[in-house]
PDB file of N, CA, C and O in Angstrom:
ATOM      1  N   MET A  87     -93.564 136.114 -81.221  1.00  0.00           N
ATOM      2  CA  MET A  87     -92.862 137.040 -82.080  1.00  0.00           C
ATOM      3  C   MET A  87     -93.039 138.447 -81.526  1.00  0.00           C
ATOM      4  O   MET A  87     -94.124 138.796 -81.062  1.00  0.00           O
ATOM      5  N   LYS A  88     -91.986 139.213 -81.597  1.00  0.00           N
ATOM      6  CA  LYS A  88     -92.064 140.601 -81.177  1.00  0.00           C
ATOM      7  C   LYS A  88     -91.363 141.462 -82.216  1.00  0.00           C
ATOM      8  O   LYS A  88     -90.622 140.956 -83.062  1.00  0.00           O
ATOM      9  N   GLU A  89     -91.611 142.750 -82.147  1.00  0.00           N
ATOM     10  CA  GLU A  89     -91.051 143.680 -83.132  1.00  0.00           C
ATOM     11  C   GLU A  89     -89.530 143.606 -83.129  1.00  0.00           C
ATOM     12  O   GLU A  89     -88.901 143.544 -82.087  1.00  0.00           O
ATOM     13  N   GLY A  90     -88.950 143.588 -84.329  1.00  0.00           N
ATOM     14  CA  GLY A  90     -87.505 143.511 -84.474  1.00  0.00           C
ATOM     15  C   GLY A  90     -86.981 142.100 -84.701  1.00  0.00           C
ATOM     16  O   GLY A  90     -85.823 141.932 -85.038  1.00  0.00           O
ATOM     17  N   ASP A  91     -87.818 141.098 -84.509  1.00  0.00           N
ATOM     18  CA  ASP A  91     -87.393 139.712 -84.730  1.00  0.00           C
ATOM     19  C   ASP A  91     -87.248 139.420 -86.212  1.00  0.00           C
ATOM     20  O   ASP A  91     -87.971 139.963 -87.041  1.00  0.00           O
ATOM     21  N   MET A  92     -86.330 138.520 -86.530  1.00  0.00           N
ATOM     22  CA  MET A  92     -86.234 137.984 -87.881  1.00  0.00           C
ATOM     23  C   MET A  92     -87.311 136.918 -88.013  1.00  0.00           C
ATOM     24  O   MET A  92     -87.442 136.062 -87.132  1.00  0.00           O
ATOM     25  N   VAL A  93     -88.093 136.995 -89.069  1.00  0.00           N
ATOM     26  CA  VAL A  93     -89.169 136.031 -89.278  1.00  0.00           C
ATOM     27  C   VAL A  93     -89.060 135.440 -90.674  1.00  0.00           C
ATOM     28  O   VAL A  93     -88.569 136.068 -91.596  1.00  0.00           O
ATOM     29  N   ARG A  94     -89.508 134.207 -90.806  1.00  0.00           N
ATOM     30  CA  ARG A  94     -89.646 133.624 -92.136  1.00  0.00           C
ATOM     31  C   ARG A  94     -91.133 133.588 -92.431  1.00  0.00           C
ATOM     32  O   ARG A  94     -91.964 133.401 -91.535  1.00  0.00           O
ATOM     33  N   PHE A  95     -91.468 133.800 -93.695  1.00  0.00           N
ATOM     34  CA  PHE A  95     -92.880 133.957 -94.034  1.00  0.00           C
ATOM     35  C   PHE A  95     -93.144 133.528 -95.463  1.00  0.00           C
ATOM     36  O   PHE A  95     -92.231 133.351 -96.267  1.00  0.00           O
ATOM     37  N   ALA A  96     -94.412 133.370 -95.771  1.00  0.00           N
ATOM     38  CA  ALA A  96     -94.871 133.062 -97.124  1.00  0.00           C
ATOM     39  C   ALA A  96     -95.727 134.220 -97.606  1.00  0.00           C
ATOM     40  O   ALA A  96     -96.527 134.763 -96.842  1.00  0.00           O
ATOM     41  N   LYS A  97     -95.542 134.590 -98.839  1.00  0.00           N
ATOM     42  CA  LYS A  97     -96.380 135.632 -99.427  1.00  0.00           C
ATOM     43  C   LYS A  97     -97.734 135.034 -99.788  1.00  0.00           C
ATOM     44  O   LYS A  97     -97.846 133.846-100.093  1.00  0.00           O
ATOM     45  N   TRP A  98     -98.763 135.854 -99.755  1.00  0.00           N
ATOM     46  CA  TRP A  98    -100.120 135.392-100.023  1.00  0.00           C
ATOM     47  C   TRP A  98    -100.239 134.779-101.413  1.00  0.00           C
ATOM     48  O   TRP A  98    -100.964 133.807-101.611  1.00  0.00           O
ATOM     49  N   GLU A  99     -99.520 135.306-102.384  1.00  0.00           N
ATOM     50  CA  GLU A  99     -99.598 134.795-103.752  1.00  0.00           C
ATOM     51  C   GLU A  99     -99.062 133.369-103.860  1.00  0.00           C
ATOM     52  O   GLU A  99     -99.407 132.642-104.784  1.00  0.00           O
ATOM     53  N   GLU A 100     -98.209 132.955-102.941  1.00  0.00           N
ATOM     54  CA  GLU A 100     -97.573 131.650-102.995  1.00  0.00           C
ATOM     55  C   GLU A 100     -98.311 130.572-102.202  1.00  0.00           C
ATOM     56  O   GLU A 100     -97.917 129.421-102.215  1.00  0.00           O
ATOM     57  N   VAL A 101     -99.361 130.959-101.506  1.00  0.00           N
ATOM     58  CA  VAL A 101    -100.056 130.051-100.598  1.00  0.00           C
ATOM     59  C   VAL A 101    -101.212 129.357-101.314  1.00  0.00           C
ATOM     60  O   VAL A 101    -101.928 129.973-102.098  1.00  0.00           O
ATOM     61  N   ASP A 102    -101.367 128.066-101.032  1.00  0.00           N
ATOM     62  CA  ASP A 102    -102.530 127.336-101.523  1.00  0.00           C
ATOM     63  C   ASP A 102    -103.674 127.623-100.551  1.00  0.00           C
ATOM     64  O   ASP A 102    -103.795 126.992 -99.502  1.00  0.00           O
ATOM     65  N   TYR A 103    -104.495 128.580-100.883  1.00  0.00           N
ATOM     66  CA  TYR A 103    -105.522 129.071 -99.960  1.00  0.00           C
ATOM     67  C   TYR A 103    -106.801 128.243 -99.986  1.00  0.00           C
ATOM     68  O   TYR A 103    -107.738 128.518 -99.243  1.00  0.00           O
ATOM     69  N   ARG A 104    -106.872 127.208-100.797  1.00  0.00           N
ATOM     70  CA  ARG A 104    -108.090 126.394-100.877  1.00  0.00           C
ATOM     71  C   ARG A 104    -108.294 125.553 -99.628  1.00  0.00           C
ATOM     72  O   ARG A 104    -109.418 125.288 -99.245  1.00  0.00           O
ATOM     73  N   GLU A 105    -107.227 125.121 -98.993  1.00  0.00           N
ATOM     74  CA  GLU A 105    -107.335 124.292 -97.793  1.00  0.00           C
ATOM     75  C   GLU A 105    -106.841 125.089 -96.591  1.00  0.00           C
ATOM     76  O   GLU A 105    -105.660 125.100 -96.280  1.00  0.00           O
ATOM     77  N   SER A 106    -107.734 125.734 -95.890  1.00  0.00           N
ATOM     78  CA  SER A 106    -107.331 126.580 -94.767  1.00  0.00           C
ATOM     79  C   SER A 106    -106.825 125.760 -93.581  1.00  0.00           C
ATOM     80  O   SER A 106    -106.137 126.285 -92.728  1.00  0.00           O
ATOM     81  N   GLY A 107    -107.130 124.477 -93.524  1.00  0.00           N
ATOM     82  CA  GLY A 107    -106.641 123.642 -92.434  1.00  0.00           C
ATOM     83  C   GLY A 107    -105.156 123.369 -92.496  1.00  0.00           C
ATOM     84  O   GLY A 107    -104.537 123.001 -91.494  1.00  0.00           O
ATOM     85  N   ASN A 108    -104.541 123.537 -93.654  1.00  0.00           N
ATOM     86  CA  ASN A 108    -103.110 123.281 -93.816  1.00  0.00           C
ATOM     87  C   ASN A 108    -102.282 124.546 -93.958  1.00  0.00           C
ATOM     88  O   ASN A 108    -101.133 124.472 -94.390  1.00  0.00           O
ATOM     89  N   TRP A 109    -102.828 125.682 -93.632  1.00  0.00           N
ATOM     90  CA  TRP A 109    -102.085 126.930 -93.771  1.00  0.00           C
ATOM     91  C   TRP A 109    -100.816 126.951 -92.934  1.00  0.00           C
ATOM     92  O   TRP A 109     -99.804 127.493 -93.341  1.00  0.00           O
ATOM     93  N   HIS A 110    -100.847 126.355 -91.751  1.00  0.00           N
ATOM     94  CA  HIS A 110     -99.654 126.386 -90.896  1.00  0.00           C
ATOM     95  C   HIS A 110     -98.521 125.530 -91.463  1.00  0.00           C
ATOM     96  O   HIS A 110     -97.367 125.710 -91.079  1.00  0.00           O
ATOM     97  N   ASN A 111     -98.823 124.624 -92.386  1.00  0.00           N
ATOM     98  CA  ASN A 111     -97.805 123.762 -92.994  1.00  0.00           C
ATOM     99  C   ASN A 111     -97.225 124.327 -94.286  1.00  0.00           C
ATOM    100  O   ASN A 111     -96.384 123.683 -94.907  1.00  0.00           O
ATOM    101  N   GLN A 112     -97.647 125.487 -94.713  1.00  0.00           N
ATOM    102  CA  GLN A 112     -97.168 126.073 -95.961  1.00  0.00           C
ATOM    103  C   GLN A 112     -95.672 126.388 -95.857  1.00  0.00           C
ATOM    104  O   GLN A 112     -95.198 126.798 -94.800  1.00  0.00           O
ATOM    105  N   PRO A 113     -94.903 126.197 -96.934  1.00  0.00           N
ATOM    106  CA  PRO A 113     -93.480 126.560 -96.900  1.00  0.00           C
ATOM    107  C   PRO A 113     -93.317 128.075 -96.752  1.00  0.00           C
ATOM    108  O   PRO A 113     -94.098 128.843 -97.301  1.00  0.00           O
ATOM    109  N   LYS A 114     -92.329 128.462 -95.975  1.00  0.00           N
ATOM    110  CA  LYS A 114     -92.069 129.875 -95.698  1.00  0.00           C
ATOM    111  C   LYS A 114     -90.651 130.216 -96.165  1.00  0.00           C
ATOM    112  O   LYS A 114     -89.719 130.204 -95.375  1.00  0.00           O
ATOM    113  N   PRO A 115     -90.499 130.516 -97.456  1.00  0.00           N
ATOM    114  CA  PRO A 115     -89.156 130.670 -98.020  1.00  0.00           C
ATOM    115  C   PRO A 115     -88.504 132.039 -97.839  1.00  0.00           C
ATOM    116  O   PRO A 115     -87.323 132.185 -98.118  1.00  0.00           O
ATOM    117  N   HIS A 116     -89.230 133.047 -97.390  1.00  0.00           N
ATOM    118  CA  HIS A 116     -88.692 134.406 -97.314  1.00  0.00           C
ATOM    119  C   HIS A 116     -88.345 134.761 -95.873  1.00  0.00           C
ATOM    120  O   HIS A 116     -88.999 134.312 -94.937  1.00  0.00           O
ATOM    121  N   ILE A 117     -87.316 135.618 -95.699  1.00  0.00           N
ATOM    122  CA  ILE A 117     -86.916 136.087 -94.372  1.00  0.00           C
ATOM    123  C   ILE A 117     -86.934 137.603 -94.368  1.00  0.00           C
ATOM    124  O   ILE A 117     -86.431 138.245 -95.290  1.00  0.00           O
ATOM    125  N   GLY A 118     -87.537 138.174 -93.324  1.00  0.00           N
ATOM    126  CA  GLY A 118     -87.606 139.617 -93.181  1.00  0.00           C
ATOM    127  C   GLY A 118     -87.587 140.011 -91.712  1.00  0.00           C
ATOM    128  O   GLY A 118     -87.426 139.170 -90.829  1.00  0.00           O
ATOM    129  N   VAL A 119     -87.792 141.293 -91.440  1.00  0.00           N
ATOM    130  CA  VAL A 119     -87.803 141.823 -90.077  1.00  0.00           C
ATOM    131  C   VAL A 119     -89.234 142.190 -89.708  1.00  0.00           C
ATOM    132  O   VAL A 119     -89.920 142.896 -90.458  1.00  0.00           O
ATOM    133  N   LEU A 120     -89.680 141.708 -88.553  1.00  0.00           N
ATOM    134  CA  LEU A 120     -91.034 141.996 -88.098  1.00  0.00           C
ATOM    135  C   LEU A 120     -91.140 143.455 -87.647  1.00  0.00           C
ATOM    136  O   LEU A 120     -90.398 143.890 -86.772  1.00  0.00           O
ATOM    137  N   ILE A 121     -92.039 144.193 -88.258  1.00  0.00           N
ATOM    138  CA  ILE A 121     -92.255 145.591 -87.912  1.00  0.00           C
ATOM    139  C   ILE A 121     -93.397 145.728 -86.906  1.00  0.00           C
ATOM    140  O   ILE A 121     -93.289 146.447 -85.919  1.00  0.00           O
ATOM    141  N   GLU A 122     -94.493 145.029 -87.165  1.00  0.00           N
ATOM    142  CA  GLU A 122     -95.666 145.129 -86.289  1.00  0.00           C
ATOM    143  C   GLU A 122     -96.409 143.806 -86.299  1.00  0.00           C
ATOM    144  O   GLU A 122     -96.527 143.149 -87.335  1.00  0.00           O
ATOM    145  N   HIS A 123     -96.900 143.396 -85.118  1.00  0.00           N
ATOM    146  CA  HIS A 123     -97.712 142.193 -84.998  1.00  0.00           C
ATOM    147  C   HIS A 123     -99.041 142.590 -84.378  1.00  0.00           C
ATOM    148  O   HIS A 123     -99.123 142.887 -83.197  1.00  0.00           O
ATOM    149  N   ASP A 124    -100.082 142.620 -85.185  1.00  0.00           N
ATOM    150  CA  ASP A 124    -101.420 142.990 -84.736  1.00  0.00           C
ATOM    151  C   ASP A 124    -102.155 141.711 -84.350  1.00  0.00           C
ATOM    152  O   ASP A 124    -102.648 140.981 -85.205  1.00  0.00           O
ATOM    153  N   THR A 125    -102.211 141.422 -83.047  1.00  0.00           N
ATOM    154  CA  THR A 125    -102.811 140.174 -82.595  1.00  0.00           C
ATOM    155  C   THR A 125    -104.327 140.181 -82.718  1.00  0.00           C
ATOM    156  O   THR A 125    -104.933 139.123 -82.874  1.00  0.00           O
ATOM    157  N   LEU A 126    -104.939 141.340 -82.671  1.00  0.00           N
ATOM    158  CA  LEU A 126    -106.388 141.415 -82.805  1.00  0.00           C
ATOM    159  C   LEU A 126    -106.841 141.064 -84.216  1.00  0.00           C
ATOM    160  O   LEU A 126    -107.750 140.254 -84.419  1.00  0.00           O
ATOM    161  N   MET A 127    -106.186 141.630 -85.224  1.00  0.00           N
ATOM    162  CA  MET A 127    -106.534 141.365 -86.622  1.00  0.00           C
ATOM    163  C   MET A 127    -105.772 140.166 -87.194  1.00  0.00           C
ATOM    164  O   MET A 127    -105.990 139.786 -88.336  1.00  0.00           O
ATOM    165  N   LYS A 128    -104.855 139.601 -86.395  1.00  0.00           N
ATOM    166  CA  LYS A 128    -104.038 138.450 -86.818  1.00  0.00           C
ATOM    167  C   LYS A 128    -103.268 138.735 -88.099  1.00  0.00           C
ATOM    168  O   LYS A 128    -103.287 137.956 -89.040  1.00  0.00           O
ATOM    169  N   GLN A 129    -102.581 139.876 -88.109  1.00  0.00           N
ATOM    170  CA  GLN A 129    -101.757 140.276 -89.241  1.00  0.00           C
ATOM    171  C   GLN A 129    -100.377 140.682 -88.747  1.00  0.00           C
ATOM    172  O   GLN A 129    -100.220 141.126 -87.616  1.00  0.00           O
ATOM    173  N   VAL A 130     -99.394 140.519 -89.623  1.00  0.00           N
ATOM    174  CA  VAL A 130     -98.042 140.989 -89.328  1.00  0.00           C
ATOM    175  C   VAL A 130     -97.575 141.887 -90.465  1.00  0.00           C
ATOM    176  O   VAL A 130     -97.968 141.690 -91.616  1.00  0.00           O
ATOM    177  N   HIS A 131     -96.763 142.853 -90.129  1.00  0.00           N
ATOM    178  CA  HIS A 131     -96.142 143.739 -91.112  1.00  0.00           C
ATOM    179  C   HIS A 131     -94.658 143.425 -91.082  1.00  0.00           C
ATOM    180  O   HIS A 131     -94.023 143.496 -90.037  1.00  0.00           O
ATOM    181  N   ILE A 132     -94.113 143.077 -92.254  1.00  0.00           N
ATOM    182  CA  ILE A 132     -92.732 142.614 -92.351  1.00  0.00           C
ATOM    183  C   ILE A 132     -91.973 143.475 -93.347  1.00  0.00           C
ATOM    184  O   ILE A 132     -92.465 143.737 -94.442  1.00  0.00           O
ATOM    185  N   LEU A 133     -90.775 143.903 -92.953  1.00  0.00           N
ATOM    186  CA  LEU A 133     -89.890 144.623 -93.856  1.00  0.00           C
ATOM    187  C   LEU A 133     -89.105 143.591 -94.647  1.00  0.00           C
ATOM    188  O   LEU A 133     -88.345 142.793 -94.082  1.00  0.00           O
ATOM    189  N   TYR A 134     -89.303 143.593 -95.989  1.00  0.00           N
ATOM    190  CA  TYR A 134     -88.664 142.604 -96.854  1.00  0.00           C
ATOM    191  C   TYR A 134     -88.210 143.302 -98.128  1.00  0.00           C
ATOM    192  O   TYR A 134     -89.027 143.857 -98.859  1.00  0.00           O
ATOM    193  N   GLU A 135     -86.915 143.298 -98.357  1.00  0.00           N
ATOM    194  CA  GLU A 135     -86.305 143.893 -99.539  1.00  0.00           C
ATOM    195  C   GLU A 135     -86.741 145.346 -99.757  1.00  0.00           C
ATOM    196  O   GLU A 135     -87.094 145.750-100.858  1.00  0.00           O
ATOM    197  N   GLY A 136     -86.761 146.127 -98.690  1.00  0.00           N
ATOM    198  CA  GLY A 136     -87.043 147.546 -98.794  1.00  0.00           C
ATOM    199  C   GLY A 136     -88.512 147.921 -98.834  1.00  0.00           C
ATOM    200  O   GLY A 136     -88.840 149.098 -98.940  1.00  0.00           O
ATOM    201  N   GLU A 137     -89.410 146.964 -98.748  1.00  0.00           N
ATOM    202  CA  GLU A 137     -90.838 147.286 -98.738  1.00  0.00           C
ATOM    203  C   GLU A 137     -91.514 146.565 -97.581  1.00  0.00           C
ATOM    204  O   GLU A 137     -91.020 145.542 -97.097  1.00  0.00           O
ATOM    205  N   ILE A 138     -92.625 147.097 -97.127  1.00  0.00           N
ATOM    206  CA  ILE A 138     -93.367 146.508 -96.022  1.00  0.00           C
ATOM    207  C   ILE A 138     -94.480 145.641 -96.593  1.00  0.00           C
ATOM    208  O   ILE A 138     -95.291 146.098 -97.394  1.00  0.00           O
ATOM    209  N   ILE A 139     -94.493 144.394 -96.167  1.00  0.00           N
ATOM    210  CA  ILE A 139     -95.473 143.419 -96.638  1.00  0.00           C
ATOM    211  C   ILE A 139     -96.401 143.082 -95.485  1.00  0.00           C
ATOM    212  O   ILE A 139     -95.949 142.860 -94.358  1.00  0.00           O
ATOM    213  N   LYS A 140     -97.685 143.030 -95.758  1.00  0.00           N
ATOM    214  CA  LYS A 140     -98.682 142.677 -94.755  1.00  0.00           C
ATOM    215  C   LYS A 140     -99.244 141.298 -95.096  1.00  0.00           C
ATOM    216  O   LYS A 140     -99.760 141.084 -96.181  1.00  0.00           O
ATOM    217  N   VAL A 141     -99.099 140.338 -94.163  1.00  0.00           N
ATOM    218  CA  VAL A 141     -99.622 138.989 -94.350  1.00  0.00           C
ATOM    219  C   VAL A 141    -100.316 138.539 -93.070  1.00  0.00           C
ATOM    220  O   VAL A 141    -100.138 139.138 -92.011  1.00  0.00           O
ATOM    221  N   ARG A 142    -101.078 137.480 -93.186  1.00  0.00           N
ATOM    222  CA  ARG A 142    -101.707 136.900 -92.000  1.00  0.00           C
ATOM    223  C   ARG A 142    -100.633 136.312 -91.110  1.00  0.00           C
ATOM    224  O   ARG A 142     -99.620 135.788 -91.580  1.00  0.00           O
ATOM    225  N   SER A 143    -100.856 136.357 -89.807  1.00  0.00           N
ATOM    226  CA  SER A 143     -99.820 135.905 -88.878  1.00  0.00           C
ATOM    227  C   SER A 143     -99.574 134.403 -88.955  1.00  0.00           C
ATOM    228  O   SER A 143     -98.508 133.933 -88.558  1.00  0.00           O
ATOM    229  N   ILE A 144    -100.511 133.628 -89.470  1.00  0.00           N
ATOM    230  CA  ILE A 144    -100.306 132.187 -89.591  1.00  0.00           C
ATOM    231  C   ILE A 144     -99.256 131.853 -90.655  1.00  0.00           C
ATOM    232  O   ILE A 144     -98.658 130.790 -90.639  1.00  0.00           O
ATOM    233  N   PHE A 145     -98.980 132.786 -91.558  1.00  0.00           N
ATOM    234  CA  PHE A 145     -97.982 132.569 -92.600  1.00  0.00           C
ATOM    235  C   PHE A 145     -96.599 133.056 -92.194  1.00  0.00           C
ATOM    236  O   PHE A 145     -95.689 133.091 -93.020  1.00  0.00           O
ATOM    237  N   ALA A 146     -96.411 133.442 -90.927  1.00  0.00           N
ATOM    238  CA  ALA A 146     -95.116 133.929 -90.451  1.00  0.00           C
ATOM    239  C   ALA A 146     -94.742 133.216 -89.159  1.00  0.00           C
ATOM    240  O   ALA A 146     -95.606 132.894 -88.343  1.00  0.00           O
ATOM    241  N   GLU A 147     -93.453 132.973 -89.003  1.00  0.00           N
ATOM    242  CA  GLU A 147     -92.950 132.397 -87.766  1.00  0.00           C
ATOM    243  C   GLU A 147     -91.544 132.912 -87.530  1.00  0.00           C
ATOM    244  O   GLU A 147     -90.855 133.320 -88.461  1.00  0.00           O
ATOM    245  N   LYS A 148     -91.135 132.890 -86.276  1.00  0.00           N
ATOM    246  CA  LYS A 148     -89.825 133.414 -85.928  1.00  0.00           C
ATOM    247  C   LYS A 148     -88.735 132.561 -86.585  1.00  0.00           C
ATOM    248  O   LYS A 148     -88.776 131.342 -86.543  1.00  0.00           O
ATOM    249  N   ALA A 149     -87.786 133.226 -87.193  1.00  0.00           N
ATOM    250  CA  ALA A 149     -86.688 132.531 -87.869  1.00  0.00           C
ATOM    251  C   ALA A 149     -85.610 132.191 -86.850  1.00  0.00           C
ATOM    252  O   ALA A 149     -85.326 132.966 -85.939  1.00  0.00           O
ATOM    253  N   GLY A 150     -85.025 131.038 -87.029  1.00  0.00           N
ATOM    254  CA  GLY A 150     -83.942 130.614 -86.162  1.00  0.00           C
ATOM    255  C   GLY A 150     -82.591 131.025 -86.710  1.00  0.00           C
ATOM    256  O   GLY A 150     -82.475 131.586 -87.800  1.00  0.00           O
ATOM    257  N   ARG A 151     -81.560 130.726 -85.965  1.00  0.00           N
ATOM    258  CA  ARG A 151     -80.204 131.078 -86.364  1.00  0.00           C
ATOM    259  C   ARG A 151     -79.811 130.374 -87.658  1.00  0.00           C
ATOM    260  O   ARG A 151     -79.164 130.945 -88.519  1.00  0.00           O
ATOM    261  N   ARG A 152     -80.213 129.127 -87.840  1.00  0.00           N
ATOM    262  CA  ARG A 152     -79.871 128.394 -89.053  1.00  0.00           C
ATOM    263  C   ARG A 152     -80.526 129.001 -90.282  1.00  0.00           C
ATOM    264  O   ARG A 152     -79.951 128.995 -91.363  1.00  0.00           O
ATOM    265  N   ASP A 153     -81.752 129.510 -90.138  1.00  0.00           N
ATOM    266  CA  ASP A 153     -82.418 130.152 -91.260  1.00  0.00           C
ATOM    267  C   ASP A 153     -81.633 131.361 -91.734  1.00  0.00           C
ATOM    268  O   ASP A 153     -81.471 131.574 -92.939  1.00  0.00           O
ATOM    269  N   VAL A 154     -81.162 132.155 -90.811  1.00  0.00           N
ATOM    270  CA  VAL A 154     -80.445 133.384 -91.151  1.00  0.00           C
ATOM    271  C   VAL A 154     -79.064 133.061 -91.706  1.00  0.00           C
ATOM    272  O   VAL A 154     -78.620 133.673 -92.685  1.00  0.00           O
ATOM    273  N   GLU A 155     -78.369 132.084 -91.128  1.00  0.00           N
ATOM    274  CA  GLU A 155     -77.021 131.743 -91.589  1.00  0.00           C
ATOM    275  C   GLU A 155     -77.022 131.101 -92.962  1.00  0.00           C
ATOM    276  O   GLU A 155     -76.106 131.306 -93.750  1.00  0.00           O
ATOM    277  N   CYS A 156     -78.050 130.316 -93.268  1.00  0.00           N
ATOM    278  CA  CYS A 156     -78.111 129.613 -94.555  1.00  0.00           C
ATOM    279  C   CYS A 156     -78.415 130.550 -95.712  1.00  0.00           C
ATOM    280  O   CYS A 156     -78.206 130.194 -96.858  1.00  0.00           O
ATOM    281  N   ARG A 157     -78.924 131.720 -95.456  1.00  0.00           N
ATOM    282  CA  ARG A 157     -79.311 132.618 -96.534  1.00  0.00           C
ATOM    283  C   ARG A 157     -78.346 133.728 -96.617  1.00  0.00           C
ATOM    284  O   ARG A 157     -78.063 134.635 -96.448  1.00  0.00           O
TER     285      ARG A 157
END
């Protein structure tokens, strides 16, 4: 992922945080624009609906063309 990419992500409030081994399998229903990817702290900053959201990078992945077209 690099700055400016469309990403799909899950908000921290929506994640089942009890099982950290399954974090990569969490549903990622939101789409936003990647503003910053801090690889050292493993965090991403995403522009979503006019506000910047900070989440762990494991809860974000690059969105494909189908993700963007379907929404």
